[in-house]
Short mmCIF file of C-alpha atoms in Angstrom, two decimals:
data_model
loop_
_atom_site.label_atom_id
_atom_site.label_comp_id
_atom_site.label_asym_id
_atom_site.label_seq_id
_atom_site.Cartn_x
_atom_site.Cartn_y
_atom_site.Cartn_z
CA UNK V 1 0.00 0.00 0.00
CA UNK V 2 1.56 3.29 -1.36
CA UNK V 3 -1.00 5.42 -0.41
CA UNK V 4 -1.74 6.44 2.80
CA UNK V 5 -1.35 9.40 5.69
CA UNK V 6 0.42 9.05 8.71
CA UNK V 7 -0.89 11.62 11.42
CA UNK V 8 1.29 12.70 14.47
CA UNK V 9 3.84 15.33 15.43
CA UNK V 10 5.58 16.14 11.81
CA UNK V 11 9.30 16.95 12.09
CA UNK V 12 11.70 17.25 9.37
CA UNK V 13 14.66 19.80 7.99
CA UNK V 14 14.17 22.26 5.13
CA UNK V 15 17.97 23.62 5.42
CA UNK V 16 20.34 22.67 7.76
CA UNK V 17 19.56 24.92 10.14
CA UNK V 18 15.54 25.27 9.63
CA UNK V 19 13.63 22.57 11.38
CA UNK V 20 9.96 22.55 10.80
CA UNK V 21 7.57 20.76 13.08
CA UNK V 22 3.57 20.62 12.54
CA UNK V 23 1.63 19.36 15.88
CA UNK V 24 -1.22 17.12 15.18
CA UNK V 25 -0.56 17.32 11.67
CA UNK V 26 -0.30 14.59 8.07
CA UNK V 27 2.02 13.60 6.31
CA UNK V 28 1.00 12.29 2.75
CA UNK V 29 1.85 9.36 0.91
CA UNK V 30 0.76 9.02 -2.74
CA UNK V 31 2.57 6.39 -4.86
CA UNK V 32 5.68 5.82 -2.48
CA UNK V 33 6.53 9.98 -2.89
CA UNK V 34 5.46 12.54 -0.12
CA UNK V 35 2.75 14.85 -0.95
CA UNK V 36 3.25 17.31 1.93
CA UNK V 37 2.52 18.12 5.40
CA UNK V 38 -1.05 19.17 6.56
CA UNK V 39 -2.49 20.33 9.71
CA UNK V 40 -5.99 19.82 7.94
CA UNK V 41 -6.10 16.75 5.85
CA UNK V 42 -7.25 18.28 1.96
CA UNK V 43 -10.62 16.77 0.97
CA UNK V 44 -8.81 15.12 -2.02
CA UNK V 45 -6.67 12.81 0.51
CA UNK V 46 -9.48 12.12 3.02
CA UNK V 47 -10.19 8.45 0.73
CA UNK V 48 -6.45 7.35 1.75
CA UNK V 49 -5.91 4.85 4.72
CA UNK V 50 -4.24 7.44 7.73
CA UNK V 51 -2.36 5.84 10.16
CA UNK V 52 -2.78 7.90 13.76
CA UNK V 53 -0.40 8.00 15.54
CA UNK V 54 -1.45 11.31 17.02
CA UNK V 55 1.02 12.35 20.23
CA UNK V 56 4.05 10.73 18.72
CA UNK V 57 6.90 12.37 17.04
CA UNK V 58 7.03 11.26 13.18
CA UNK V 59 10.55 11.93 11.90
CA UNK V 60 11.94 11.41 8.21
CA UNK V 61 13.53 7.73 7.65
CA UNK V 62 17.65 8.26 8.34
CA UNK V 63 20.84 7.57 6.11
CA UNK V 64 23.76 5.96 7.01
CA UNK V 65 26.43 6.97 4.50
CA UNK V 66 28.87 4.68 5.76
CA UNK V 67 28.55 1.15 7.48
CA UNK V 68 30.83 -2.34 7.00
CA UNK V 69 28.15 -5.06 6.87
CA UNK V 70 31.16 -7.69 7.67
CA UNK V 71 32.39 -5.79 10.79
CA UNK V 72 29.04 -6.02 12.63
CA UNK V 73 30.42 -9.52 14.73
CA UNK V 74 33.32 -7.53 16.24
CA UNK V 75 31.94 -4.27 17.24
CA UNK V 76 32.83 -3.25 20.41
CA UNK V 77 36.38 -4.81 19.95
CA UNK V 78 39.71 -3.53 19.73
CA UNK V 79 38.93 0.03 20.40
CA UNK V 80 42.47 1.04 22.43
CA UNK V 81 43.94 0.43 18.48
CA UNK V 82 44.84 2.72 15.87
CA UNK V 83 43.44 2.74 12.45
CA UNK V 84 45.96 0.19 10.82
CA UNK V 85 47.06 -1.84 14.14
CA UNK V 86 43.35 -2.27 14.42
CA UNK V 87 42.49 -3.33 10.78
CA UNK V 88 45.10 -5.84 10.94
CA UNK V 89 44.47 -7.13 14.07
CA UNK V 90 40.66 -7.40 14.07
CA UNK V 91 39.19 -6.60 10.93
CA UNK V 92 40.78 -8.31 8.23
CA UNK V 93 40.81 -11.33 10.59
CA UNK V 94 36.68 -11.24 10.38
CA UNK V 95 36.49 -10.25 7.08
CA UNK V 96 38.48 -13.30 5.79
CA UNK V 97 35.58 -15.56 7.20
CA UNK V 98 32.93 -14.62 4.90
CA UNK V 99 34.75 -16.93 2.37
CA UNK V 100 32.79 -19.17 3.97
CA UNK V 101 29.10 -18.77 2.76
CA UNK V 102 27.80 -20.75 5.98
CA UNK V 103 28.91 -17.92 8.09
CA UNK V 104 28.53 -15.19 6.04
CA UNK V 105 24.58 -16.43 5.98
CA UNK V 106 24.79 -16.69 9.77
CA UNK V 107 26.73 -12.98 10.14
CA UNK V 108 24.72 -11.06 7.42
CA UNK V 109 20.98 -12.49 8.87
CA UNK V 110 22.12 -10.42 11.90
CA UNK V 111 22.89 -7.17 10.49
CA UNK V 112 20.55 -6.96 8.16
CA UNK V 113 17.62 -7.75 10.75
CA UNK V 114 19.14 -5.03 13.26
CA UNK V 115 19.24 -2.71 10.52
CA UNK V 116 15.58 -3.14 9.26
CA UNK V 117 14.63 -2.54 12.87
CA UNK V 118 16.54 0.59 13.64
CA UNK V 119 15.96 4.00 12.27
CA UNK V 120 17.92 4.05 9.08
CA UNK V 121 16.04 3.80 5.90
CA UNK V 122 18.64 3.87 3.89
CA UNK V 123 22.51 3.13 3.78
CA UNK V 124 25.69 3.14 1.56
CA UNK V 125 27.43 -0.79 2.87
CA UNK V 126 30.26 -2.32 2.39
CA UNK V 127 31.03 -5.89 1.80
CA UNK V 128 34.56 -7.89 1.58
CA UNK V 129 35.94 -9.14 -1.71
CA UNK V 130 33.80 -12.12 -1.94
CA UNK V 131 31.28 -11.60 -3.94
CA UNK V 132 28.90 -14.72 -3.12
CA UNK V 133 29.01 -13.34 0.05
CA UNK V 134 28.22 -9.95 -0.97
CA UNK V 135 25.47 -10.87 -3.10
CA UNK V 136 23.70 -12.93 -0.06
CA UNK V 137 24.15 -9.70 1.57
CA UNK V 138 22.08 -7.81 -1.11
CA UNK V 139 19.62 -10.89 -0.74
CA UNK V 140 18.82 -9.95 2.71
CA UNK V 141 19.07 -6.45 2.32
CA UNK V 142 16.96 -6.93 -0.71
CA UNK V 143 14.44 -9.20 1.67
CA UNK V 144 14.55 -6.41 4.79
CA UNK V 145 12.94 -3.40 2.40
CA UNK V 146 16.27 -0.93 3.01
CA UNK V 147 17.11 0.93 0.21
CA UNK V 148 20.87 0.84 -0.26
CA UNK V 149 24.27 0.86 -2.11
CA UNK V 150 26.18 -2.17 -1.46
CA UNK V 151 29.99 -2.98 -2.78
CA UNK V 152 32.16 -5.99 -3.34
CA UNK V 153 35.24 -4.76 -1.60
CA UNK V 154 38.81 -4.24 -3.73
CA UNK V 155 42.32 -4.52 -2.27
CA UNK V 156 44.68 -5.71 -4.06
CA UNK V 157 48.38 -5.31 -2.25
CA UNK V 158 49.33 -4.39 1.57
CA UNK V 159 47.13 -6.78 2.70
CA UNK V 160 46.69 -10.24 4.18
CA UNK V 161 47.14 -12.53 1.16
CA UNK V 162 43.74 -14.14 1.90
CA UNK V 163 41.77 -10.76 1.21
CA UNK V 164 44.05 -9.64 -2.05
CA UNK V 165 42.94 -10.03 -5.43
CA UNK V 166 44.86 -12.22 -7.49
CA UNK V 167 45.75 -9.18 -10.11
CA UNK V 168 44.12 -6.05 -11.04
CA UNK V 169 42.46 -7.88 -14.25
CA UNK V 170 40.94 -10.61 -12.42
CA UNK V 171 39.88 -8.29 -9.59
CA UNK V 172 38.19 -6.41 -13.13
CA UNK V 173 36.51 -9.91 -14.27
CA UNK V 174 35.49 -10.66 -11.12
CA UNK V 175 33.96 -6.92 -10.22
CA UNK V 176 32.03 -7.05 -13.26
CA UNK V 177 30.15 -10.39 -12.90
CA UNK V 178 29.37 -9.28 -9.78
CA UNK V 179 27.84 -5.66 -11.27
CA UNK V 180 25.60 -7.97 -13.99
CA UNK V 181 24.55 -10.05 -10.90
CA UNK V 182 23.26 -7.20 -9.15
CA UNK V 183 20.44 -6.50 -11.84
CA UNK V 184 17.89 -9.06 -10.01
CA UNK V 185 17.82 -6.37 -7.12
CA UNK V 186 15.37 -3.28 -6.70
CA UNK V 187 16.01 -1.87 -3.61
CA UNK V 188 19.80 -2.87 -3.39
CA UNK V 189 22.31 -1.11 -5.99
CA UNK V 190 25.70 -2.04 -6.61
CA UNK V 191 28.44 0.65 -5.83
CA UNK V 192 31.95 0.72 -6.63
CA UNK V 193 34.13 -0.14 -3.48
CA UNK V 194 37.83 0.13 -3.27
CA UNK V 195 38.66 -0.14 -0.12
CA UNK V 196 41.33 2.81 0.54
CA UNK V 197 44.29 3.87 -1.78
CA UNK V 198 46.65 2.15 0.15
CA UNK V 199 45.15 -1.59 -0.81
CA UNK V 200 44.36 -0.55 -4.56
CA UNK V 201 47.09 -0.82 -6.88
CA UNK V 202 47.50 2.16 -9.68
CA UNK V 203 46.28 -1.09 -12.28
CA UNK V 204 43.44 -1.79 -10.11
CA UNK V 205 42.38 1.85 -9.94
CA UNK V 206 42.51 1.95 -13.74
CA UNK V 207 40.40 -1.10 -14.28
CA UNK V 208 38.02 0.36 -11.47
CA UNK V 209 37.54 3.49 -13.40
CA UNK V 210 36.97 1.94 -16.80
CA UNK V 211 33.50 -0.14 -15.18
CA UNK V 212 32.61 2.99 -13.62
CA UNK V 213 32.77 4.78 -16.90
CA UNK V 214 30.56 1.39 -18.73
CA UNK V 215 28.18 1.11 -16.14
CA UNK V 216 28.33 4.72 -14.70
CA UNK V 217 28.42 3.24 -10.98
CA UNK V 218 28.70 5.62 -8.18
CA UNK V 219 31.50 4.57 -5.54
CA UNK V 220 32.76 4.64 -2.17
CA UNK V 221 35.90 4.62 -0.18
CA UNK V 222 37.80 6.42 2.99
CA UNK V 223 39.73 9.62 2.52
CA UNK V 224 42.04 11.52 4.95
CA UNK V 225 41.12 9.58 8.33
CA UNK V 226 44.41 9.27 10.09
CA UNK V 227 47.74 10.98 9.92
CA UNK V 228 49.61 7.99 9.62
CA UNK V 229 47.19 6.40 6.86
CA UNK V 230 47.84 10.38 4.64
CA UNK V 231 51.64 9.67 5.03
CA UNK V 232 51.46 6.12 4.23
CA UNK V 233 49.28 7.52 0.73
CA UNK V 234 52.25 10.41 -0.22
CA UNK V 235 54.73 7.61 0.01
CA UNK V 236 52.60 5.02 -2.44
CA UNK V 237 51.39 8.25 -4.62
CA UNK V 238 54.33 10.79 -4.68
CA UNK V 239 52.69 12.33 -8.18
CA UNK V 240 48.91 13.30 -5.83
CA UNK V 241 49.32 16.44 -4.37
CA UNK V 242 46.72 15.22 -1.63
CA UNK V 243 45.02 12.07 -0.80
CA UNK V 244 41.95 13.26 -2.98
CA UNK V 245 44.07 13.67 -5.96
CA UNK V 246 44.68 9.81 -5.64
CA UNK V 247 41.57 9.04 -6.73
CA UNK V 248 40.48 12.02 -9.41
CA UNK V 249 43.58 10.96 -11.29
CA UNK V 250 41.73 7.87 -12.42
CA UNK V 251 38.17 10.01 -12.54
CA UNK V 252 36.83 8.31 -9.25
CA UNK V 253 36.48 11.03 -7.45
CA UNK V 254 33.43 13.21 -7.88
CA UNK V 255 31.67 14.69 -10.90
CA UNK V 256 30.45 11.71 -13.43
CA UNK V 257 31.46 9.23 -10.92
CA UNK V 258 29.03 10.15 -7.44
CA UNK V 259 31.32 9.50 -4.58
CA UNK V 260 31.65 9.14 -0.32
CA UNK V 261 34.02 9.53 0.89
CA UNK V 262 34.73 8.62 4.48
CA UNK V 263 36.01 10.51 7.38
CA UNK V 264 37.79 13.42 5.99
CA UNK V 265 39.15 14.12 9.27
CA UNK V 266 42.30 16.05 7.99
CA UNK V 267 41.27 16.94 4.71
CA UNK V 268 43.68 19.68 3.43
CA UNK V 269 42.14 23.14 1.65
CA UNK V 270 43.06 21.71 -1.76
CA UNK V 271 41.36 18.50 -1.01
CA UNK V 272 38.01 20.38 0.28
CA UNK V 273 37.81 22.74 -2.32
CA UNK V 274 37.89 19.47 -5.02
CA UNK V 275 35.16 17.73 -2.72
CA UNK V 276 33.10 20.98 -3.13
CA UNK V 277 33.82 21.65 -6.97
CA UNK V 278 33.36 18.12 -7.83
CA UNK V 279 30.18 17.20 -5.36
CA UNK V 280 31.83 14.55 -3.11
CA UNK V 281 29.72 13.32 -0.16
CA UNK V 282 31.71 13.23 3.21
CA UNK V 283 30.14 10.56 5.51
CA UNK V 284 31.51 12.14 8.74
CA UNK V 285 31.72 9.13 11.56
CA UNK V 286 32.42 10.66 14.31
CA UNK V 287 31.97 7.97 17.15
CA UNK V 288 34.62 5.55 14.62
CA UNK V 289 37.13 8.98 14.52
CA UNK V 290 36.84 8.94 18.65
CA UNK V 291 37.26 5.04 19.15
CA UNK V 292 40.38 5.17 16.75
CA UNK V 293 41.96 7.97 17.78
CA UNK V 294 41.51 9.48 14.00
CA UNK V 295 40.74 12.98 15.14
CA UNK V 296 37.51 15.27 14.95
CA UNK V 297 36.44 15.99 11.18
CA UNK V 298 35.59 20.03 10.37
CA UNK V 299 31.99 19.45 9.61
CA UNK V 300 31.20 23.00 10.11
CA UNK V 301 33.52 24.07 7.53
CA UNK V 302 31.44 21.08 5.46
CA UNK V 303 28.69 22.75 6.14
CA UNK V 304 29.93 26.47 5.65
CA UNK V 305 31.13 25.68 2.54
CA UNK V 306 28.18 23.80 1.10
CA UNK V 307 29.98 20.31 1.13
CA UNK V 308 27.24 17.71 0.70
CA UNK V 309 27.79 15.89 3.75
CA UNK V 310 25.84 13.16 5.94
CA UNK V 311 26.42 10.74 8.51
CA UNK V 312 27.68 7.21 8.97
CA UNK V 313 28.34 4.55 11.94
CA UNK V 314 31.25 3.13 10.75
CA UNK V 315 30.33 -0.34 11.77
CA UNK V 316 32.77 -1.52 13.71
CA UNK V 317 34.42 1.23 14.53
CA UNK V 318 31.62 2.87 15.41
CA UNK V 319 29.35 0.52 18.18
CA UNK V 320 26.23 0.29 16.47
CA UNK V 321 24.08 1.18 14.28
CA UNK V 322 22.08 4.31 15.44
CA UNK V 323 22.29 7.59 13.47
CA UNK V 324 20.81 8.83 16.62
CA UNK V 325 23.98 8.18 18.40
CA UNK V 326 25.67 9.52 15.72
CA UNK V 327 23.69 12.78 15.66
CA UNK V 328 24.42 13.57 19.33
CA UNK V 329 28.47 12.37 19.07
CA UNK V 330 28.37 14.68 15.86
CA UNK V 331 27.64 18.04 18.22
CA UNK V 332 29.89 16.51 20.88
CA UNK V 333 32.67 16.65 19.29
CA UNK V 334 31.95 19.45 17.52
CA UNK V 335 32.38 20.98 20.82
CA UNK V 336 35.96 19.72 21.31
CA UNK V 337 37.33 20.91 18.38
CA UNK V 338 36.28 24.02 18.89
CA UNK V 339 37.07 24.16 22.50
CA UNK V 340 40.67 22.38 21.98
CA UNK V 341 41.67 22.96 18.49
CA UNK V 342 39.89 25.62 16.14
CA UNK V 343 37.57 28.48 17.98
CA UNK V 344 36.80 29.83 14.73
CA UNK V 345 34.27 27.01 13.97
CA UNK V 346 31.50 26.82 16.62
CA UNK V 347 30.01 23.70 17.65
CA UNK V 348 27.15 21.97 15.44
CA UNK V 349 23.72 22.78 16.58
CA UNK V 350 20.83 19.89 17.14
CA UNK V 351 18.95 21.16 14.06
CA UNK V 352 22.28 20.86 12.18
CA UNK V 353 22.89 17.23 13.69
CA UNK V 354 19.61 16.05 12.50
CA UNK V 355 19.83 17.67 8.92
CA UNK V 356 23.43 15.32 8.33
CA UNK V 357 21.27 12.32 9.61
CA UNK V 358 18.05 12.52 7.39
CA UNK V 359 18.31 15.08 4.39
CA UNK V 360 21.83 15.74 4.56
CA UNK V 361 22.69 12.29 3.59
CA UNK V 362 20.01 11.35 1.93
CA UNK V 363 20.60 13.69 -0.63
CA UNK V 364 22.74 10.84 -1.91
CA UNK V 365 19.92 9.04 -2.92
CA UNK V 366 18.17 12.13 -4.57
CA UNK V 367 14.83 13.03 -3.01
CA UNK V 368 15.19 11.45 0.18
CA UNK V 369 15.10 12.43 4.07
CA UNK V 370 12.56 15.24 3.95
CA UNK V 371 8.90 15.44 4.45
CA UNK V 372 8.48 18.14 1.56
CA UNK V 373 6.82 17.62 -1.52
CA UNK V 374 8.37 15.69 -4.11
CA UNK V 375 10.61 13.55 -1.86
CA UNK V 376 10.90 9.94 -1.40
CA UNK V 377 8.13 8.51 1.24
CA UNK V 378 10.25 7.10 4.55
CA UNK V 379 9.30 7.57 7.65
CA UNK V 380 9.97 6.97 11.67
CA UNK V 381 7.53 6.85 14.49
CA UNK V 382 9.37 7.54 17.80
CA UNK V 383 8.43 5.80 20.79
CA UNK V 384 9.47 8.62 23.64
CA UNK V 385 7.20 6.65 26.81
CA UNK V 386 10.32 5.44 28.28
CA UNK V 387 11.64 9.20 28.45
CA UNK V 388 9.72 10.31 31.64
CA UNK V 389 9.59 13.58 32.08
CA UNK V 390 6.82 16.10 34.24
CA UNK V 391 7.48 19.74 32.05
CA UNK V 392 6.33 20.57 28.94
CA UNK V 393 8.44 20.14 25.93
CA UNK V 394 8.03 21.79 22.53
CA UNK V 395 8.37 19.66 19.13
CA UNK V 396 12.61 20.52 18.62
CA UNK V 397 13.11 19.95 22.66
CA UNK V 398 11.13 16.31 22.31
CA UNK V 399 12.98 15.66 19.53
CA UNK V 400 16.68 16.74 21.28
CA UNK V 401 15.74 14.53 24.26
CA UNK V 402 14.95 11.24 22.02
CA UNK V 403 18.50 12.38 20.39
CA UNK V 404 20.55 12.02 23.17
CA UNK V 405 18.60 10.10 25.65
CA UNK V 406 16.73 7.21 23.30
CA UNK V 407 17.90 4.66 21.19
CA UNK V 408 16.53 2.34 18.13
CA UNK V 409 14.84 0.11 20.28
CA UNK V 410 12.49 3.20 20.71
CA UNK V 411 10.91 2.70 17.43
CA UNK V 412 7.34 2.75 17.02
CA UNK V 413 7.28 1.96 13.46
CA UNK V 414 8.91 2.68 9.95
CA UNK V 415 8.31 2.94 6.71
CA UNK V 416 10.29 2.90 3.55
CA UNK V 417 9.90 4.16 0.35
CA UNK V 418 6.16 4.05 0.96
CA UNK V 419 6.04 0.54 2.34
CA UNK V 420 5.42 0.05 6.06
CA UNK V 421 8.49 -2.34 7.40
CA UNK V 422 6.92 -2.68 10.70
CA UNK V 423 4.35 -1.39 13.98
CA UNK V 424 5.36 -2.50 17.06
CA UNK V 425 1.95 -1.84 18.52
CA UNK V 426 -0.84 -2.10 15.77
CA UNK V 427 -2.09 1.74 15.33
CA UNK V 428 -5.77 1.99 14.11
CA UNK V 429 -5.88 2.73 10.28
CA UNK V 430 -9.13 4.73 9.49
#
């Protein structure tokens, strides 16, 4: 059922900064795409099934721009490591097991089912480099109703021999019967994945960059997330003048080729001002860039500046799953880099926070993570009855408190793309 109204306390962002919030008011769903907000249902709507959900917050579906399917087992682990002490001594050891489709089916069941039942609609995943494994993860992501960009991993030198591609040609071969494979799925979308510049050989890159350019993929990879990783790049690349240049030189970077990168915790001026002109998505993650020590990305410059950005988790860097989480650590440590490092950019505001979780990042799908007209139909009913409180609280306040305080077991129920997932607690439909 496509078409329907949800009534309850509308909240979504128009800029990144702008909140708007409609008490007692419907949302519209005609055909899977938003028709607008109402605080009196138009006569031509009044035929449509309306879900009440009257004294409940009803929020935009969120994005995660940035989660490792494979890494869900392990999170939690390892977090006293560095970046590279901690991929070698955890995550490479994990991801080597989904050769094994017995576990992978065991490992990906999990995710996937804690995904469908937290707040994020949609999500931009990575897989390892086996790709019957990473098909039986678009299978059940396929199965769960997220929308999402999924990627059979690429590495192809500095790494465990187990995980490496046998050459850049075969990595090619194998890359592209795993794109034509992908054309069974609706929901699920293949997306280009090499892993980081310092696993992808210059003949890998190349052979990356000619499917992009046949099948006009977008892709994703990590940019600029530890000092130690950007020295480790200028030694492998000495012709990029930044880490970013790494990847344009093969036309993977931006432009004709929609990209996320990662982190872009130390992102030089150069290296910004090529995200900007070339529309480059940074999924800022910063819970993963606390647990590994990475740094605190400038998201207010991001922001300033008009860089598309969004937010990820960073499975398992980052503990879970929640873009809630993410929201609040986002703010956080916005507030330590500008009390430690850089007063000249002030700390995010909620309204900000919530805009990189829903329409921020969801720009990356096109019309998604807004309630206006036009935009794709997700949506989340928060459950706030376990967040006692005896004042009154306006719409942005209510919405603050689930922020910080809740968590996606608070979930009332979520739809996606104009399909209902799930109702924890069967609403009359009138």
């Amino acid at each position: 059922m496509k078409k329907f109204v949800i009534k309850g306390d509308i909240c979504y962002s128009e800029t990144s900064d702008k909140l708007y919030t409609a008490k007692d008011s419907y949302a519209v769903c005609e055909d899977g795409i938003c028709a607008g907000v109402y605080q009196k249902l138009p006569e031509r709507y009044e035929a449509f099934p309306c879900y009440d959900y009257t004294g409940h917050l009803v929020i935009p579906g969120l994005t995660d721009l940035h989660v490792h399917a494979p890494q869900y087992p392990f999170r939690g682990l390892g977090m006293d490591l560095e970046l590279i002490d901690w991929l070698n001594t955890h995550t490479f050891v994990e991801e080597a097991k989904y050769a094994e489709l017995s576990y992978a089916e065991k490992a990906y069941e999990i995710f996937t089912e804690d995904l469908r039942n937290s707040a994020t609609a949609r999500a931009c995943i990575f897989g390892t480099i086996h790709t019957k494994a990473t098909l039986l993860l678009m299978e059940k992501l396929e199965e769960s109703g997220i929308i999402a960009y999924a990627g059979r991993v690429n590495m192809d030198r500095n790494s465990p021999e187990n995980l490496c591609e046998k050459d850049a040609v075969t990595a090619a071969r194998d890359t592209e019967e795993w794109i034509l494979e992908c054309g069974r799925f609706q929901n699920v979308r293949p997306m280009l994945t090499p892993r980081f510049i310092p696993v992808c050989s210059d003949a890998l890159m190349e052979e990356l960059s000619r499917l992009q350019k046949k099948y006009h993929l977008p892709l994703q990879s990590h940019l600029s997330e530890n000092l130690g990783e950007i020295e480790w790049v200028k030694e492998l690349c000495p012709d990029a003048a930044f880490y970013g240049a790494a990847y344009d030189k093969y036309g993977l970077f931006g432009n004709d080729c929609p990209t996320i990168m990662a982190h872009c915790v130390h992102s030089s001026e150069d290296e910004i001002r090529m995200m900007k002109e070339q529309n480059v998505f940074v999924a800022h993650c910063p819970e993963s860039n606390t647990n590994l020590s990475s740094g605190i990305a400038p998201v207010r410059k991001y922001l300033e500046l008009g860089v598309h950005a969004g937010l990820g988790s960073d499975i398992a860097a980052g503990s879970g799953l929640s873009i809630f989480k993410a929201m609040a650590m986002a703010v956080q440590c916005s507030k330590l880099r500008w009390r430690l490092t850089d007063q000249s950019l002030v700390p995010l505001r909620i309204e900000e926070a919530f805009y990189l979780g829903t329409k921020g990042g969801g720009a990356f799908f096109g019309k998604a993570g807004s309630f206006e007209k036009g935009y794709e139909f997700d949506a989340i009913v928060l459950d706030e009855s376990s967040l006692r409180h005896p004042q009154e609280l306006d719409m942005k306040e209510r919405l603050e408190r689930f922020i910080y305080l809740a968590d996606d077991r608070c979930i009332a129920a979520k739809f996606v793309g104009g399909v209902r997932l799930f109702e924890k607690n069967q609403r009359h439909v009138f």
